[in-house]
CSV table of C-alpha atoms and ligand atoms in Angstrom, one decimal:
chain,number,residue,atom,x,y,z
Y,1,UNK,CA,-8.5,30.1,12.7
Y,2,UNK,CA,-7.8,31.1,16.4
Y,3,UNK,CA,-6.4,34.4,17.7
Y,4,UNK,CA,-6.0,32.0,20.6
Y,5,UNK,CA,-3.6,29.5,19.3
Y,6,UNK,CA,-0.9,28.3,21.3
Y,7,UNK,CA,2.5,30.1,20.4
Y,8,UNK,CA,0.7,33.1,19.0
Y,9,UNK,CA,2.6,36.2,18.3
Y,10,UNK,CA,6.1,34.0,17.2
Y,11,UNK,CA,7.7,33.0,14.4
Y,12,UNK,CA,7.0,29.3,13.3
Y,13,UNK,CA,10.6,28.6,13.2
Y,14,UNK,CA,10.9,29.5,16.8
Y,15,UNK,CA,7.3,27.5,17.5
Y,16,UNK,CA,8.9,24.3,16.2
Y,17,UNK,CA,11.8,24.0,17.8
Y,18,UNK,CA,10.1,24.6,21.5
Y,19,UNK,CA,6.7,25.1,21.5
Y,20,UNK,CA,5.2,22.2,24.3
Y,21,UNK,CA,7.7,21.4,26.5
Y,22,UNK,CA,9.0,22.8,29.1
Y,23,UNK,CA,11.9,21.5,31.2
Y,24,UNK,CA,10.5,22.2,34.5
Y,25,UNK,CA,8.0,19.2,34.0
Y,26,UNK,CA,11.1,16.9,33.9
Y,27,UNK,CA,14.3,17.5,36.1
Y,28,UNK,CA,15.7,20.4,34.2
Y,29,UNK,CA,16.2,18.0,30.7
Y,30,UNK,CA,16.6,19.9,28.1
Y,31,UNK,CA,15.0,17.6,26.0
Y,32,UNK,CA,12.1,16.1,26.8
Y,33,UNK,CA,12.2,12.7,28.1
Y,34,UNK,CA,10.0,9.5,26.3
Y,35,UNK,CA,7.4,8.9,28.8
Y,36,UNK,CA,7.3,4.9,28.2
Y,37,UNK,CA,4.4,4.0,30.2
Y,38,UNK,CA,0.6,2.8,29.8
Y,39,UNK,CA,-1.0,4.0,32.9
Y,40,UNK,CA,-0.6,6.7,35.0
Y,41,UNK,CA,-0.5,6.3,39.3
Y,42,UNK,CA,-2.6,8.6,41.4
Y,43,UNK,CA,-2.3,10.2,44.6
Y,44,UNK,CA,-5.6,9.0,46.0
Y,45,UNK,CA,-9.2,7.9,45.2
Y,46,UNK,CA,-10.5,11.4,45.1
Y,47,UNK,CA,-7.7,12.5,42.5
Y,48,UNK,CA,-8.4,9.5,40.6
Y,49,UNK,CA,-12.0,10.2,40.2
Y,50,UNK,CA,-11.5,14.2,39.8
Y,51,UNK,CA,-8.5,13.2,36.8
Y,52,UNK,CA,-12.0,11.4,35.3
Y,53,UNK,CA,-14.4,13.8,36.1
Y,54,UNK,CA,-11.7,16.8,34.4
Y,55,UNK,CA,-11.3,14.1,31.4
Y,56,UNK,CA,-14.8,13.0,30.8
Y,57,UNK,CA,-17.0,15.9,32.0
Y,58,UNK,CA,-14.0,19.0,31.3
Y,59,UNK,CA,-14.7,19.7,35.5
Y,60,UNK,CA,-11.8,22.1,36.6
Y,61,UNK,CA,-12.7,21.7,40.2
Y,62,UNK,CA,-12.2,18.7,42.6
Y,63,UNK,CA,-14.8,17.5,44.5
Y,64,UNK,CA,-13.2,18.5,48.0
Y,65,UNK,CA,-12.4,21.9,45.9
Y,66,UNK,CA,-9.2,23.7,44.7
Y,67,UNK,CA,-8.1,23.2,41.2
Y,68,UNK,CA,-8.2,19.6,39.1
Y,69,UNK,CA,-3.7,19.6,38.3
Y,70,UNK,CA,-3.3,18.4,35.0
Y,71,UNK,CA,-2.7,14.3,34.9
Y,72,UNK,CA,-3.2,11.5,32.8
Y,73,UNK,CA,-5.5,8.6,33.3
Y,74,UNK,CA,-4.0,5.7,30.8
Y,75,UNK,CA,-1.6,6.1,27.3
Y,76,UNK,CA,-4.7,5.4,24.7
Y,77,UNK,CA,-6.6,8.4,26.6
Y,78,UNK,CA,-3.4,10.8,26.3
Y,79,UNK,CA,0.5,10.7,27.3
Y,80,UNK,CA,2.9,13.2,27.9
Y,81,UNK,CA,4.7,12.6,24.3
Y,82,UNK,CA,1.5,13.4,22.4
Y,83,UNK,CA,0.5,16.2,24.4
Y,84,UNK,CA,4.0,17.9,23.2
Y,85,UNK,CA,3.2,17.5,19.5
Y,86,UNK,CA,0.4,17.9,19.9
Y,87,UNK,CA,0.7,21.9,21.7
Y,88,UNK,CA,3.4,22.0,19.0
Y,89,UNK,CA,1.2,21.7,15.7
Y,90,UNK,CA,-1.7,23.4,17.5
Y,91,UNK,CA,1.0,26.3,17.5
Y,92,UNK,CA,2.0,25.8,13.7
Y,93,UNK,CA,-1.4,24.9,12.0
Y,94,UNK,CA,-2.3,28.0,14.2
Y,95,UNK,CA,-5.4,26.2,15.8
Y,96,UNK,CA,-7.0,25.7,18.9
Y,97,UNK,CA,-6.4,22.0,19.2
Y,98,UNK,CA,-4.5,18.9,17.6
Y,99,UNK,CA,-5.5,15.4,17.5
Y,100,UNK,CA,-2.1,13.7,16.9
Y,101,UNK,CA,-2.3,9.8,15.1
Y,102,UNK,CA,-0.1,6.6,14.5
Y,103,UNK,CA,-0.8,7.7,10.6
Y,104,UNK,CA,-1.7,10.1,8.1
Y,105,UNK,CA,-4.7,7.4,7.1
Y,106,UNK,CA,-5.6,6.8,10.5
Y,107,UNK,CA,-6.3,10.9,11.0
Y,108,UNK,CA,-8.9,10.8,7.6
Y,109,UNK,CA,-10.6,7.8,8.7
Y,110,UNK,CA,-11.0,8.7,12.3
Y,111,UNK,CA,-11.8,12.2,10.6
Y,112,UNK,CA,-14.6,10.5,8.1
Y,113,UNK,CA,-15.8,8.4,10.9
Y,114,UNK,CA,-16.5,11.2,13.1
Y,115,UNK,CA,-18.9,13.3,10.7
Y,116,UNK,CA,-20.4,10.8,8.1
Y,117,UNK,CA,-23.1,8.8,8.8
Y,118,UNK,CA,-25.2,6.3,6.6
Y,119,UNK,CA,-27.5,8.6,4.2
Y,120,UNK,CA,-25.1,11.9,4.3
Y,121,UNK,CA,-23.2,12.9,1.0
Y,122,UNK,CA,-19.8,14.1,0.8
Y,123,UNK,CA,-17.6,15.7,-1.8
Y,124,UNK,CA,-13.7,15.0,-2.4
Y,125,UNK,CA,-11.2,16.9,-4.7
Y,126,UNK,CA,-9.8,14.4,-7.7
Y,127,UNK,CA,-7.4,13.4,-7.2
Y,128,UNK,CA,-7.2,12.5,-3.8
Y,129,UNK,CA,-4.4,10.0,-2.1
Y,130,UNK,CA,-5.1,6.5,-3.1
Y,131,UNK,CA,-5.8,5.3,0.7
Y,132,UNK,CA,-8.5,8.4,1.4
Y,133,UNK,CA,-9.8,7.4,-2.3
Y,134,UNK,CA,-10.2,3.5,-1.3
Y,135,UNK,CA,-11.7,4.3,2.7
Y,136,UNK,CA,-14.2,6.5,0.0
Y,137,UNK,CA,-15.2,4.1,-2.7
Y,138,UNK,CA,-14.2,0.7,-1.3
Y,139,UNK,CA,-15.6,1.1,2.5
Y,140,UNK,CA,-17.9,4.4,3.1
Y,141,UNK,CA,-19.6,4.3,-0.2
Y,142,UNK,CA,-20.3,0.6,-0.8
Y,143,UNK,CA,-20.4,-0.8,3.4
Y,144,UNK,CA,-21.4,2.6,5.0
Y,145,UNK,CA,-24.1,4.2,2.9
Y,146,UNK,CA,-22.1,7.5,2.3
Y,147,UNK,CA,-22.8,9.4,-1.1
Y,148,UNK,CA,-19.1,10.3,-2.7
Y,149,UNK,CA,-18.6,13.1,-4.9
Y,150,UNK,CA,-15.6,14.1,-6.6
Y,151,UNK,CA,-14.9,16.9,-8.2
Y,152,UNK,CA,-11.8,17.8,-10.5
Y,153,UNK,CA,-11.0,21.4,-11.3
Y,154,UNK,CA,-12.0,22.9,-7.0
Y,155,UNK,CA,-10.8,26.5,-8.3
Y,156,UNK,CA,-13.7,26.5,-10.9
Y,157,UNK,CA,-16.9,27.3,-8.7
Y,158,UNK,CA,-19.4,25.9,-11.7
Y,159,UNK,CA,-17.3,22.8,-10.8
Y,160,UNK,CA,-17.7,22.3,-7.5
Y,161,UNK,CA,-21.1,23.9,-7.3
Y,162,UNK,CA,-21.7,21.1,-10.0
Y,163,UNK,CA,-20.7,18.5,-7.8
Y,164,UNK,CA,-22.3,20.2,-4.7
Y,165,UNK,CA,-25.7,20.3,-6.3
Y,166,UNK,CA,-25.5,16.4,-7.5
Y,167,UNK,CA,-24.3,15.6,-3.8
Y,168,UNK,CA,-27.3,17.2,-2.5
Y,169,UNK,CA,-29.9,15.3,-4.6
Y,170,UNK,CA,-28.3,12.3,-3.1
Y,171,UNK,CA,-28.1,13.1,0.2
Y,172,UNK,CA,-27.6,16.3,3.1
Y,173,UNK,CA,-24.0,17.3,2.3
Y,174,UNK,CA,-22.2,16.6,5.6
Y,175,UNK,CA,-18.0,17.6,4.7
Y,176,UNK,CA,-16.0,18.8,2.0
Y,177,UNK,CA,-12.9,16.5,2.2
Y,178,UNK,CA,-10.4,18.5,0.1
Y,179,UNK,CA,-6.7,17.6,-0.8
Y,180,UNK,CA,-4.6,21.1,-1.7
Y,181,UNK,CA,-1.8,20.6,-3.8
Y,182,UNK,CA,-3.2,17.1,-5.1
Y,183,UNK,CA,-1.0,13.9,-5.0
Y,184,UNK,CA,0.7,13.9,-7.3
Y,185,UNK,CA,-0.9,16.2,-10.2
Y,186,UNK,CA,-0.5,19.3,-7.7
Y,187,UNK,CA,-3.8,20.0,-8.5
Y,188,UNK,CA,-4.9,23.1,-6.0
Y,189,UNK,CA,-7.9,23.5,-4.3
Y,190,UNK,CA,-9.6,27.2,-3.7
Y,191,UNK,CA,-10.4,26.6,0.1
Y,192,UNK,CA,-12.0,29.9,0.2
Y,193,UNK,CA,-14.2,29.4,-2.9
Y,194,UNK,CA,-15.1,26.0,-1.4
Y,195,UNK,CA,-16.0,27.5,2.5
Y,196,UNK,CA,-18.2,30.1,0.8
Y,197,UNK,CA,-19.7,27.4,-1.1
Y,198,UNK,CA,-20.1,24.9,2.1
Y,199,UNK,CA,-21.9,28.1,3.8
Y,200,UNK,CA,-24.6,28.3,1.2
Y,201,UNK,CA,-25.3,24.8,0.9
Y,202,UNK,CA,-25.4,25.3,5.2
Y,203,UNK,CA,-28.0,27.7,5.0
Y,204,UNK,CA,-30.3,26.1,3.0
Y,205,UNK,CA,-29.9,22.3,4.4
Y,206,UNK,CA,-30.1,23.7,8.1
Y,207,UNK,CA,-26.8,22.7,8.9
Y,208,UNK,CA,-23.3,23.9,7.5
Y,209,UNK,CA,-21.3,21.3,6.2
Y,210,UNK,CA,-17.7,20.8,7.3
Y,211,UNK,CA,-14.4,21.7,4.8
Y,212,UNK,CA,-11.2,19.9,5.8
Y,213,UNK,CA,-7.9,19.9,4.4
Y,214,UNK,CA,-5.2,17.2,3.6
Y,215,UNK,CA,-1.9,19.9,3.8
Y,216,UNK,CA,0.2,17.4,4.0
Y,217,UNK,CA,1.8,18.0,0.6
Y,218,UNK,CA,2.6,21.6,1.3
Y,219,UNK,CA,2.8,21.1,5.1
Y,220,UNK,CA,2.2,23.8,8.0
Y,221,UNK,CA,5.1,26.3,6.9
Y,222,UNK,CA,3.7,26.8,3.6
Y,223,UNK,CA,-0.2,26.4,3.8
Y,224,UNK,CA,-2.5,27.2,6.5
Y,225,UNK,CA,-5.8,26.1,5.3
Y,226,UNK,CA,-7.7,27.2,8.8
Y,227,UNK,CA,-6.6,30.7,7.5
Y,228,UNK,CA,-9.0,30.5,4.5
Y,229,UNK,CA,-11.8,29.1,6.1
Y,230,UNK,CA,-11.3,25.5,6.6
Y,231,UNK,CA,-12.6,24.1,9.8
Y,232,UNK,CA,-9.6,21.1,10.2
Y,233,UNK,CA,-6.4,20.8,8.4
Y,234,UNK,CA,-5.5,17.0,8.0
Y,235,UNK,CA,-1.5,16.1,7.8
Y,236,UNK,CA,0.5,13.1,7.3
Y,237,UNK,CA,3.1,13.8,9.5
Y,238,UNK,CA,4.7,10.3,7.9
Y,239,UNK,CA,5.8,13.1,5.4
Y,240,UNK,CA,7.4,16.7,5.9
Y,241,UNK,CA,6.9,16.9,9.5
Y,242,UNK,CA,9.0,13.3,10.4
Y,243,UNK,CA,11.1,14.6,7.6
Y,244,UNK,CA,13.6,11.5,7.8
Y,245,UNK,CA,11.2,8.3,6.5
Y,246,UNK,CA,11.4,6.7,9.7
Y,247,UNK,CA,8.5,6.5,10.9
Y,248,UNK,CA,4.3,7.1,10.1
Y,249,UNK,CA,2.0,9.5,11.8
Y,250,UNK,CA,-1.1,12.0,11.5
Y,251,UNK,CA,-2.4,14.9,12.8
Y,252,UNK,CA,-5.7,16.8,12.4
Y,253,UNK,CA,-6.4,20.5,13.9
Y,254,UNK,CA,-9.1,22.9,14.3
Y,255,UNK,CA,-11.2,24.1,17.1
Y,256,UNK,CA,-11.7,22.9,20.1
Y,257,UNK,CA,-14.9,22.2,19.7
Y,258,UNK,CA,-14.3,19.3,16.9
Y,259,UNK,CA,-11.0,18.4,17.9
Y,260,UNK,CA,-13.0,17.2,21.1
Y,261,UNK,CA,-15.1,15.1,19.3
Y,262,UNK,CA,-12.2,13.8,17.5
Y,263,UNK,CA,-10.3,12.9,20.3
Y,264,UNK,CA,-13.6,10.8,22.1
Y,265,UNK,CA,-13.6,8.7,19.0
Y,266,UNK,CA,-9.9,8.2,18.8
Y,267,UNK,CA,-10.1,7.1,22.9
Y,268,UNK,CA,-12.2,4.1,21.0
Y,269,UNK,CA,-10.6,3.3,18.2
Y,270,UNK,CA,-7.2,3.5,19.9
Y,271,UNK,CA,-5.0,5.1,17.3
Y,272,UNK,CA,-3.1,7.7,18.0
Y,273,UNK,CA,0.2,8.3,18.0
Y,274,UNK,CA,2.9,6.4,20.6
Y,275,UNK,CA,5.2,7.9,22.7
Y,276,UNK,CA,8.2,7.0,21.2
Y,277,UNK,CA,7.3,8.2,17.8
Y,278,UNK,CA,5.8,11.2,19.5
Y,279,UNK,CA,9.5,12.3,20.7
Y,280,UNK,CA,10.9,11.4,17.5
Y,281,UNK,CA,8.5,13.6,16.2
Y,282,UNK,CA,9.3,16.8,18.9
Y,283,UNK,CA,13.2,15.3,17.4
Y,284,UNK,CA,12.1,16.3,13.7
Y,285,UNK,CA,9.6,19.4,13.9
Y,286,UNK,CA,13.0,21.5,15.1
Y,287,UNK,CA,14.2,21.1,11.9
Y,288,UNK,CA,11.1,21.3,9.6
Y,289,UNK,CA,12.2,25.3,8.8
Y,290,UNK,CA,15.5,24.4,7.6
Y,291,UNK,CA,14.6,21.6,5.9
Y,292,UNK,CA,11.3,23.0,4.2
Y,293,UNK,CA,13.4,26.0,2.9
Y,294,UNK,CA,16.4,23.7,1.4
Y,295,UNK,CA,14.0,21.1,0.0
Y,296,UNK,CA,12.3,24.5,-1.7
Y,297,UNK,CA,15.3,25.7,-3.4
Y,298,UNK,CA,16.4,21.9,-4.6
Y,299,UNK,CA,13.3,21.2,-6.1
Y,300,UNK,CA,12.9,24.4,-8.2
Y,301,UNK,CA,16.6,24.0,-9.4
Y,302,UNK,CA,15.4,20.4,-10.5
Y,303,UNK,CA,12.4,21.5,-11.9
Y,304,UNK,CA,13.9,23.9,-13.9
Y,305,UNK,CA,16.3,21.7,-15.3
Y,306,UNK,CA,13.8,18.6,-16.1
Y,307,UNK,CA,11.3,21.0,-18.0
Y,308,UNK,CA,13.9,22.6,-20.6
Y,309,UNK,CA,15.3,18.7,-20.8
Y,310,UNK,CA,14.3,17.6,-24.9
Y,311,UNK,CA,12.8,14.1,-23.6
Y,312,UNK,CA,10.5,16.0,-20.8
Y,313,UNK,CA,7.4,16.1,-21.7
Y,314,UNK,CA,5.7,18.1,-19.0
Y,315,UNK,CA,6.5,18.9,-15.7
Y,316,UNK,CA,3.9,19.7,-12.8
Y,317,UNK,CA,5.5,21.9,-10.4
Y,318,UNK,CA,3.3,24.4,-8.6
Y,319,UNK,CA,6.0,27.2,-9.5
Y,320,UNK,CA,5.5,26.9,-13.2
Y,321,UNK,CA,1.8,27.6,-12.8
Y,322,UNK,CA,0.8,29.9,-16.0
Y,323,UNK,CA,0.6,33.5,-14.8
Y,324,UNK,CA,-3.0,34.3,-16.1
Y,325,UNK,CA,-4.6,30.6,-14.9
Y,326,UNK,CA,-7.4,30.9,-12.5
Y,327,UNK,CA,-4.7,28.1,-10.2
Y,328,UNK,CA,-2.0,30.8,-10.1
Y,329,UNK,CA,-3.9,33.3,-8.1
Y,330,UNK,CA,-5.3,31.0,-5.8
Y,331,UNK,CA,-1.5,29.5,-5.5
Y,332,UNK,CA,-0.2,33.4,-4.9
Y,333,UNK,CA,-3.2,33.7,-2.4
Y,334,UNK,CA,-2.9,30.7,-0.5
Y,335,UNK,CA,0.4,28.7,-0.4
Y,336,UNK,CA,3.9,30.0,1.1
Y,337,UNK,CA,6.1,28.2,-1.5
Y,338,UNK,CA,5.6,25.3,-3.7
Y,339,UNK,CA,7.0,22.8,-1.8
Y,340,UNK,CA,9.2,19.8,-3.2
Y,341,UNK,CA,7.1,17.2,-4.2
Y,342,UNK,CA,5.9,17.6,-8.1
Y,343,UNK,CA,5.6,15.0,-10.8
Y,344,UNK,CA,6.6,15.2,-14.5
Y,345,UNK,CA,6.3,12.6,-17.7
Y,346,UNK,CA,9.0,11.9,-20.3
Y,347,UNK,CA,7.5,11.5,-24.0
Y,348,UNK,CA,6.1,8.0,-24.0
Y,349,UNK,CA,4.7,5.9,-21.5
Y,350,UNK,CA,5.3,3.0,-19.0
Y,351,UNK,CA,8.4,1.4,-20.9
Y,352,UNK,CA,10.6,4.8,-20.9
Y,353,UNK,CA,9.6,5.5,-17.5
Y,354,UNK,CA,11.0,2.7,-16.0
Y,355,UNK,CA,14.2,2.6,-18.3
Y,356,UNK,CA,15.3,5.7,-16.5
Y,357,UNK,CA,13.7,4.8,-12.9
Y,358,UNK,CA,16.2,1.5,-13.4
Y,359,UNK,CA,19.3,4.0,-14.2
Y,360,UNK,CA,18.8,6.2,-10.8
Y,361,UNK,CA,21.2,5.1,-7.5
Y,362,UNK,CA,21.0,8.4,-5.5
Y,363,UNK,CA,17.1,9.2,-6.1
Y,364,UNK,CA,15.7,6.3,-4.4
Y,365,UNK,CA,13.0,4.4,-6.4
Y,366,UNK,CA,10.0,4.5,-3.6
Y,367,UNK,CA,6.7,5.7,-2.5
Y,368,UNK,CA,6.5,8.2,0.1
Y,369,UNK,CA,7.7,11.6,0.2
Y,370,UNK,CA,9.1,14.4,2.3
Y,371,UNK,CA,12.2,12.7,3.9
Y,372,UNK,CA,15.8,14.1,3.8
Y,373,UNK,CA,16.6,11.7,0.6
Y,374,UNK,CA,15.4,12.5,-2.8
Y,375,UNK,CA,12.5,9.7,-3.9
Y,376,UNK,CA,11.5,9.2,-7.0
Y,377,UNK,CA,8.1,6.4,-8.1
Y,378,UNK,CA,6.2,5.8,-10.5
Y,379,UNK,CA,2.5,6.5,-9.5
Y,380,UNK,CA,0.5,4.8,-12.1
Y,381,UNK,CA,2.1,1.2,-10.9
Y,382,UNK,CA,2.7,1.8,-7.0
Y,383,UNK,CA,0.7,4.1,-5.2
Y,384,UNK,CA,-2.1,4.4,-7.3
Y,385,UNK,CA,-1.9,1.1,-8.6
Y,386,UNK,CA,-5.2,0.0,-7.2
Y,387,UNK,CA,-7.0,3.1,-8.9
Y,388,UNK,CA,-9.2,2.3,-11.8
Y,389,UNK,CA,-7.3,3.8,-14.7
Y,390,UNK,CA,-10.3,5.6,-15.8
Y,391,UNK,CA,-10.3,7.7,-12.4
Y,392,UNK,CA,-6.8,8.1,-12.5
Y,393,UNK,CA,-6.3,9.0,-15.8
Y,394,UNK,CA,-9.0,11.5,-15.4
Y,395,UNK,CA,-7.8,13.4,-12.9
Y,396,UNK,CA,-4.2,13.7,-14.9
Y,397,UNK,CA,-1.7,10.5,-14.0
Y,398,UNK,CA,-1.1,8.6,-17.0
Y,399,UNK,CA,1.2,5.5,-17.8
Y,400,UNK,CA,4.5,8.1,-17.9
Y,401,UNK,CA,3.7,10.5,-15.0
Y,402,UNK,CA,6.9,9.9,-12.2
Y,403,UNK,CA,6.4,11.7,-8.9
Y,404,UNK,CA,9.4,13.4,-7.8
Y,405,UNK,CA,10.4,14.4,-3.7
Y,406,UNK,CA,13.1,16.1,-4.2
Y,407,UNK,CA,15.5,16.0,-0.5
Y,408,UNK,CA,18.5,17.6,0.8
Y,409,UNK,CA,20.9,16.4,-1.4
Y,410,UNK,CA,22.9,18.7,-3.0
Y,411,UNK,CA,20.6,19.6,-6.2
Y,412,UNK,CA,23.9,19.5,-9.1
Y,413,UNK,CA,24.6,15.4,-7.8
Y,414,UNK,CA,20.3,15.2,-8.3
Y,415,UNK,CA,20.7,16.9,-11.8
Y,416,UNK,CA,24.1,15.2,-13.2
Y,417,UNK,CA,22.4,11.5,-12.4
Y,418,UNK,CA,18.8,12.3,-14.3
Y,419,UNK,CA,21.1,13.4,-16.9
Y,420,UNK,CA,22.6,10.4,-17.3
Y,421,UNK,CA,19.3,8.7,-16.9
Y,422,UNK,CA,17.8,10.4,-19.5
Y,423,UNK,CA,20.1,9.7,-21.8
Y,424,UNK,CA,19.8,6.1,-20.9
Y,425,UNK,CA,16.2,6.0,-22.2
X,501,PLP,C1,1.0,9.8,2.8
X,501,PLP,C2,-0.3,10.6,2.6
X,501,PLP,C3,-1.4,10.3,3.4
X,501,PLP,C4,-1.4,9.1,4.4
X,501,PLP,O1,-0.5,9.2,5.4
X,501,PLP,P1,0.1,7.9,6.1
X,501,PLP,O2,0.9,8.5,7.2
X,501,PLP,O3,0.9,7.1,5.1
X,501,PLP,O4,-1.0,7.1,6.6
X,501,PLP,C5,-2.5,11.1,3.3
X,501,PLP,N1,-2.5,12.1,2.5
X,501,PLP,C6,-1.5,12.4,1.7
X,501,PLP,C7,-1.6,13.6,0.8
X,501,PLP,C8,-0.3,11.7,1.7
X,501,PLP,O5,0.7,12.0,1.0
């Protein structure tokens, strides 16, 4: 974390509403404009070559002297659009820089691409989302020569030193690519236990390996991993941050320094995030406070009612932690809320699970989470459907596990149709 982050010193409800734009850079708008273009015109030669010099080399000087002005080269390098969210979840992730994407998945592969090379190991918390799982064990492991290591329980340090120590017999441990809560168990991930851990396996392999953080489940009002000594907090902006399920993007933060190197690979690969979904995006953070509060409150009424419900068998909300679990105090320690995303099992498997999915009208059936409507899927056969059952039952979905977003809707409409869904089953 920076003292320097952008925004520093004000609330993040404030931060998200204005933070990187100001109306003097175009005509007085109060909102900012969508800067549809691909290249950029300059003044002269000299500018164009001191814009490159400032871009490539980081010179603040022109040639002929005085100060390089802030410009743009060409839309894949950097637009005006992304430079706004950007400065804006810099200011909320409270970091030195953002590297914003055109997806959540495009941020962790651009992310694993920049620090993994053939030979390294890495470690990832179980579960982990289904696409970070396959770029893992379909692509880095079997194409890229990248030792993956998973690790359950990551608030149990004989855990994840386990997994550290068979990591390192493979391989010099290069990042710790941790998911905190887990999609969907909610498993939670000790970020500090797993820094201190990445600093002793640093000082004995001569080089510290790196701890990110998917927070996209939580999102940046309720978790700041940077605060607890991760070095880049990875988010799906597809999710809480869009907020509406209208469009897919990604984000990853964290110092300059590796933001940087971030950025120089995502100039090649030529994935970040467009300008029109980069206003829509400005559009949505405004209301991420409100919405992250309400969602809050709905899903813990919902909660409530689904676990004292006779056909529930368990529900996995991060609320209902037990009070004396080693999960709790890392929960009380490191997350604002516990957000509205959760998943829960009726007694039986696959067949009652869908008999009640097939009775729902105003909880949507679909993957995805975080928008304004309440969506309801069943992971086992969607978005984990190409997990071998013996990983995912492992790390806690089985055949009657239903992940729940729970949305704006008013929560008694929520509760009254799972009522009648329930009964249905
Ligand atoms: C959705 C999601 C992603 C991937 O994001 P996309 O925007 O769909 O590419 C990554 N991590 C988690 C936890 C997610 O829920």
């Amino acid at each position: 974390m920076s003292a320097d982050y952008p925004g520093h010193g004000l609330h993040p409800d404030t931060l998200a509403v204005g933070q990187g734009y100001d109306p003097a850079d175009a005509w007085g708008a109060a909102k900012p404009p969508i800067v549809l273009t691909s290249t950029f015109v300059y003044p002269s030669a000299q500018a164009a070559k001191d814009f490159h010099r400032a871009f490539f080399d980081g010179a603040t000087e022109g040639e002929q002297g005085g100060p390089i002005p802030d410009g743009f080269i060409y839309s894949r390098l950097g637009h005006p659009n992304l430079s706004m969210v950007e400065a804006r979840m810099s200011a909320l992730d409270r970091a030195e820089d953002t590297a914003g994407f055109n997806s959540g998945m495009s941020a962790i592969s651009t992310l694993a691409l920049a620090f993994l090379r053939p030979g390294d190991s890495m470690i990832y918390s179980r579960p982990i989302y289904s696409g970070s799982d396959n770029l893992l064990n379909t692509v880095l492991a079997p194409n890229f020569g990248v030792h993956v290591e998973g690790v359950i329980d990551a608030c149990d340090e004989i855990a994840v030193r386990a997994a550290a120590e068979a990591a390192l017999a493979r391989g010099p441990i290069a990042l710790f690519m941790m998911e905190s809560p887990a999609n969907p168990t909610a498993a939670i991930v000790d970020i500090a236990l797993v820094r201190r851990i990445a600093d002793e396996i640093g000082a004995r392999q001569g080089k510290r390996p790196l701890v990110s953080v998917d927070n996209t489940f939580l999102g940046p009002l309720l978790q700041n991993p940077l605060e607890h000594g991760a070095d880049l907090t990875v988010t799906s902006l597809t999710k809480y941050c869009g907020g509406h399920s209208d469009l897919l993007a990604g984000s990853i933060s964290g110092s300059a320094e590796l933001i940087g190197r971030i950025k120089a690979l995502r100039m090649i690969l030529g994935n970040h995030m467009e300008p029109f979904t980069a206003w829509l995006m400005l559009r949505s953070m405004e209301s991420l406070a409100v919405r992250t509060q309400r969602a809050c409150t709905n899903a813990l009424t919902v909660a409530t009612f689904l676990r004292a419900h006779p056909k529930v068998a368990r529900v996995t909300y991060l609320g209902f932690l037990a009070e004396d679990s080693a999960a709790r105090a890392v929960y009380e320690r490191q997350c604002g809320g516990a957000g509205s995303t959760f998943s829960f099992a009726l007694h039986g498997g696959e067949a009652e699970a869908f008999r009640f999915l097939d009775q729902l009208k105003i909880l949507k059936l679909a993957v995805s989470l975080g928008g304004s409507e309440t969506l309801i899927c069943h992971p086992a056969t969607t978005t984990h459907y190409n997990i071998p059952r013996e990983r995912r039952e492992a790390s806690g979905i089985t055949d009657g596990t239903m992940r729940l977003s729970v949305g704006l809707e008013h929560p008694d409409d929520l509760i009254a149709e799972m009522t009648r869904g329930l009964e249905a089953v």
